[in-house]
């Protein structure tokens, strides 16, 4: 129970500080850089799953797969609960949403830059036509 409490506090800290904490965002992107971990996140997007269910599609030993799960849990993307001998994992959507906000901010910046470039090109083409 104490371990779950510590994990919950770490998750709460990561989510509440992600927008202002570049290191937390870097950790999330590092976790998502691996195709195995992205596949796990994709699978958990459709609902909770046991570790065995998550590990099944991968050709690796369970201890190796658990390293991936620890990375995902460590950055707060996944939460797991153990009932008896079964560990069930769920996606922490708030952490994923924080990374998504970063992408949305980048999209807005680049959309604005492209709009400014379009305006400049139109202005320059208008000046060429007048000359």
PDB file of C-alpha atoms in Angstrom:
ATOM      1  CA  UNK A   1       0.000   0.000   0.000  1.00  0.00           C
ATOM      2  CA  UNK A   2       2.851   2.375   0.812  1.00  0.00           C
ATOM      3  CA  UNK A   3       4.445   1.679  -2.594  1.00  0.00           C
ATOM      4  CA  UNK A   4       1.175   2.557  -4.358  1.00  0.00           C
ATOM      5  CA  UNK A   5       0.929   5.759  -2.320  1.00  0.00           C
ATOM      6  CA  UNK A   6       4.461   6.753  -3.334  1.00  0.00           C
ATOM      7  CA  UNK A   7       3.710   5.991  -6.999  1.00  0.00           C
ATOM      8  CA  UNK A   8       0.509   8.044  -6.815  1.00  0.00           C
ATOM      9  CA  UNK A   9       2.363  11.011  -5.291  1.00  0.00           C
ATOM     10  CA  UNK A  10       5.078  10.787  -7.973  1.00  0.00           C
ATOM     11  CA  UNK A  11       2.409  10.635 -10.697  1.00  0.00           C
ATOM     12  CA  UNK A  12       0.522  13.613  -9.219  1.00  0.00           C
ATOM     13  CA  UNK A  13       3.762  15.603  -9.050  1.00  0.00           C
ATOM     14  CA  UNK A  14       4.670  14.800 -12.651  1.00  0.00           C
ATOM     15  CA  UNK A  15       1.249  15.777 -13.981  1.00  0.00           C
ATOM     16  CA  UNK A  16       0.963  18.969 -11.956  1.00  0.00           C
ATOM     17  CA  UNK A  17       4.423  20.176 -12.961  1.00  0.00           C
ATOM     18  CA  UNK A  18       4.677  18.835 -16.513  1.00  0.00           C
ATOM     19  CA  UNK A  19       3.710  22.082 -18.220  1.00  0.00           C
ATOM     20  CA  UNK A  20       6.417  23.930 -16.310  1.00  0.00           C
ATOM     21  CA  UNK A  21       8.934  21.145 -16.044  1.00  0.00           C
ATOM     22  CA  UNK A  22      10.840  20.375 -19.203  1.00  0.00           C
ATOM     23  CA  UNK A  23      12.522  17.375 -17.574  1.00  0.00           C
ATOM     24  CA  UNK A  24       9.188  15.642 -16.992  1.00  0.00           C
ATOM     25  CA  UNK A  25       8.180  16.267 -20.593  1.00  0.00           C
ATOM     26  CA  UNK A  26      11.547  14.972 -21.767  1.00  0.00           C
ATOM     27  CA  UNK A  27      11.002  11.814 -19.703  1.00  0.00           C
ATOM     28  CA  UNK A  28       7.599  11.232 -21.305  1.00  0.00           C
ATOM     29  CA  UNK A  29       9.019  11.648 -24.806  1.00  0.00           C
ATOM     30  CA  UNK A  30      11.905   9.344 -23.905  1.00  0.00           C
ATOM     31  CA  UNK A  31       9.413   6.715 -22.755  1.00  0.00           C
ATOM     32  CA  UNK A  32       7.411   7.116 -25.970  1.00  0.00           C
ATOM     33  CA  UNK A  33      10.531   6.887 -28.141  1.00  0.00           C
ATOM     34  CA  UNK A  34      10.542   3.098 -27.863  1.00  0.00           C
ATOM     35  CA  UNK A  35       8.196   1.175 -30.201  1.00  0.00           C
ATOM     36  CA  UNK A  36       7.390  -1.448 -27.557  1.00  0.00           C
ATOM     37  CA  UNK A  37       6.295   1.210 -25.088  1.00  0.00           C
ATOM     38  CA  UNK A  38       4.276   3.044 -27.755  1.00  0.00           C
ATOM     39  CA  UNK A  39       2.513  -0.235 -28.560  1.00  0.00           C
ATOM     40  CA  UNK A  40       1.678  -0.704 -24.882  1.00  0.00           C
ATOM     41  CA  UNK A  41       0.266   2.828 -24.694  1.00  0.00           C
ATOM     42  CA  UNK A  42      -1.725   2.187 -27.869  1.00  0.00           C
ATOM     43  CA  UNK A  43      -3.154  -1.038 -26.431  1.00  0.00           C
ATOM     44  CA  UNK A  44      -4.031   0.583 -23.091  1.00  0.00           C
ATOM     45  CA  UNK A  45      -5.889   3.275 -25.010  1.00  0.00           C
ATOM     46  CA  UNK A  46      -8.649   0.721 -25.516  1.00  0.00           C
ATOM     47  CA  UNK A  47      -8.850  -0.200 -21.837  1.00  0.00           C
ATOM     48  CA  UNK A  48      -7.031  -1.828 -18.909  1.00  0.00           C
ATOM     49  CA  UNK A  49      -5.018  -4.997 -19.481  1.00  0.00           C
ATOM     50  CA  UNK A  50      -2.963  -7.415 -17.451  1.00  0.00           C
ATOM     51  CA  UNK A  51       0.802  -7.437 -17.819  1.00  0.00           C
ATOM     52  CA  UNK A  52       0.546 -10.886 -19.418  1.00  0.00           C
ATOM     53  CA  UNK A  53      -1.889  -9.582 -22.030  1.00  0.00           C
ATOM     54  CA  UNK A  54       0.347  -6.614 -22.754  1.00  0.00           C
ATOM     55  CA  UNK A  55       3.491  -8.755 -23.022  1.00  0.00           C
ATOM     56  CA  UNK A  56       1.941 -11.436 -25.245  1.00  0.00           C
ATOM     57  CA  UNK A  57       2.586  -9.804 -28.666  1.00  0.00           C
ATOM     58  CA  UNK A  58       6.278  -9.212 -27.953  1.00  0.00           C
ATOM     59  CA  UNK A  59       9.055 -11.734 -28.475  1.00  0.00           C
ATOM     60  CA  UNK A  60      10.847 -11.015 -25.219  1.00  0.00           C
ATOM     61  CA  UNK A  61      11.147 -12.498 -21.772  1.00  0.00           C
ATOM     62  CA  UNK A  62       8.795 -11.147 -19.117  1.00  0.00           C
ATOM     63  CA  UNK A  63      11.628  -9.528 -17.085  1.00  0.00           C
ATOM     64  CA  UNK A  64      12.671  -7.572 -20.200  1.00  0.00           C
ATOM     65  CA  UNK A  65       9.087  -6.509 -20.816  1.00  0.00           C
ATOM     66  CA  UNK A  66       8.753  -5.420 -17.192  1.00  0.00           C
ATOM     67  CA  UNK A  67      11.625  -2.976 -17.716  1.00  0.00           C
ATOM     68  CA  UNK A  68       9.464  -1.249 -20.318  1.00  0.00           C
ATOM     69  CA  UNK A  69       6.545  -1.204 -17.904  1.00  0.00           C
ATOM     70  CA  UNK A  70       8.696   0.344 -15.167  1.00  0.00           C
ATOM     71  CA  UNK A  71       9.707   3.135 -17.547  1.00  0.00           C
ATOM     72  CA  UNK A  72       6.063   3.828 -18.413  1.00  0.00           C
ATOM     73  CA  UNK A  73       5.031   3.763 -14.764  1.00  0.00           C
ATOM     74  CA  UNK A  74       8.013   5.872 -13.724  1.00  0.00           C
ATOM     75  CA  UNK A  75       6.982   8.773 -15.937  1.00  0.00           C
ATOM     76  CA  UNK A  76       3.313   8.419 -15.014  1.00  0.00           C
ATOM     77  CA  UNK A  77       1.963   7.178 -18.346  1.00  0.00           C
ATOM     78  CA  UNK A  78       0.788   3.871 -16.887  1.00  0.00           C
ATOM     79  CA  UNK A  79      -0.548   2.865 -13.494  1.00  0.00           C
ATOM     80  CA  UNK A  80      -0.721  -0.722 -12.302  1.00  0.00           C
ATOM     81  CA  UNK A  81      -2.506  -2.460  -9.473  1.00  0.00           C
ATOM     82  CA  UNK A  82      -1.832  -5.940  -8.209  1.00  0.00           C
ATOM     83  CA  UNK A  83      -4.666  -8.190  -7.122  1.00  0.00           C
ATOM     84  CA  UNK A  84      -3.341 -11.536  -5.988  1.00  0.00           C
ATOM     85  CA  UNK A  85      -0.901 -12.634  -8.664  1.00  0.00           C
ATOM     86  CA  UNK A  86      -2.408 -10.493 -11.420  1.00  0.00           C
ATOM     87  CA  UNK A  87      -1.120  -7.007 -12.215  1.00  0.00           C
ATOM     88  CA  UNK A  88      -3.565  -4.876 -14.188  1.00  0.00           C
ATOM     89  CA  UNK A  89      -2.366  -1.760 -15.995  1.00  0.00           C
ATOM     90  CA  UNK A  90      -4.272   1.342 -17.014  1.00  0.00           C
ATOM     91  CA  UNK A  91      -3.337   4.345 -19.099  1.00  0.00           C
ATOM     92  CA  UNK A  92      -2.899   7.643 -17.254  1.00  0.00           C
ATOM     93  CA  UNK A  93      -4.575   9.921 -19.767  1.00  0.00           C
ATOM     94  CA  UNK A  94      -3.665  13.138 -17.924  1.00  0.00           C
ATOM     95  CA  UNK A  95       0.042  12.545 -18.481  1.00  0.00           C
ATOM     96  CA  UNK A  96      -0.525  11.731 -22.139  1.00  0.00           C
ATOM     97  CA  UNK A  97      -2.706  14.845 -22.466  1.00  0.00           C
ATOM     98  CA  UNK A  98       0.134  17.006 -21.145  1.00  0.00           C
ATOM     99  CA  UNK A  99       2.398  15.748 -23.949  1.00  0.00           C
ATOM    100  CA  UNK A 100      -0.427  16.323 -26.421  1.00  0.00           C
ATOM    101  CA  UNK A 101      -0.706  19.956 -25.245  1.00  0.00           C
ATOM    102  CA  UNK A 102       2.970  20.417 -26.090  1.00  0.00           C
ATOM    103  CA  UNK A 103       2.298  19.192 -29.638  1.00  0.00           C
ATOM    104  CA  UNK A 104      -0.696  21.507 -29.923  1.00  0.00           C
ATOM    105  CA  UNK A 105       1.448  24.452 -28.845  1.00  0.00           C
ATOM    106  CA  UNK A 106       4.083  23.543 -31.439  1.00  0.00           C
ATOM    107  CA  UNK A 107       1.388  23.198 -34.102  1.00  0.00           C
ATOM    108  CA  UNK A 108       0.029  26.664 -33.264  1.00  0.00           C
ATOM    109  CA  UNK A 109       3.497  28.203 -33.456  1.00  0.00           C
ATOM    110  CA  UNK A 110       4.241  26.638 -36.848  1.00  0.00           C
ATOM    111  CA  UNK A 111       0.785  27.415 -38.243  1.00  0.00           C
ATOM    112  CA  UNK A 112       1.344  31.054 -37.329  1.00  0.00           C
ATOM    113  CA  UNK A 113       4.765  31.053 -38.958  1.00  0.00           C
ATOM    114  CA  UNK A 114       3.377  29.540 -42.164  1.00  0.00           C
ATOM    115  CA  UNK A 115       0.580  32.104 -42.177  1.00  0.00           C
ATOM    116  CA  UNK A 116       3.110  34.921 -41.813  1.00  0.00           C
ATOM    117  CA  UNK A 117       5.199  33.431 -44.615  1.00  0.00           C
ATOM    118  CA  UNK A 118       2.127  33.179 -46.881  1.00  0.00           C
ATOM    119  CA  UNK A 119       1.321  36.825 -46.181  1.00  0.00           C
ATOM    120  CA  UNK A 120       4.896  37.869 -46.966  1.00  0.00           C
ATOM    121  CA  UNK A 121       4.934  35.874 -50.211  1.00  0.00           C
ATOM    122  CA  UNK A 122       1.633  37.423 -51.309  1.00  0.00           C
ATOM    123  CA  UNK A 123       2.999  40.879 -50.534  1.00  0.00           C
ATOM    124  CA  UNK A 124       6.228  40.204 -52.457  1.00  0.00           C
ATOM    125  CA  UNK A 125       4.315  38.792 -55.440  1.00  0.00           C
ATOM    126  CA  UNK A 126       2.117  41.899 -55.436  1.00  0.00           C
ATOM    127  CA  UNK A 127       5.210  44.124 -55.507  1.00  0.00           C
ATOM    128  CA  UNK A 128       6.678  42.092 -58.411  1.00  0.00           C
ATOM    129  CA  UNK A 129       3.470  42.473 -60.416  1.00  0.00           C
ATOM    130  CA  UNK A 130       3.479  46.253 -59.867  1.00  0.00           C
ATOM    131  CA  UNK A 131       7.076  46.626 -61.077  1.00  0.00           C
TER     132      UNK A 131
END
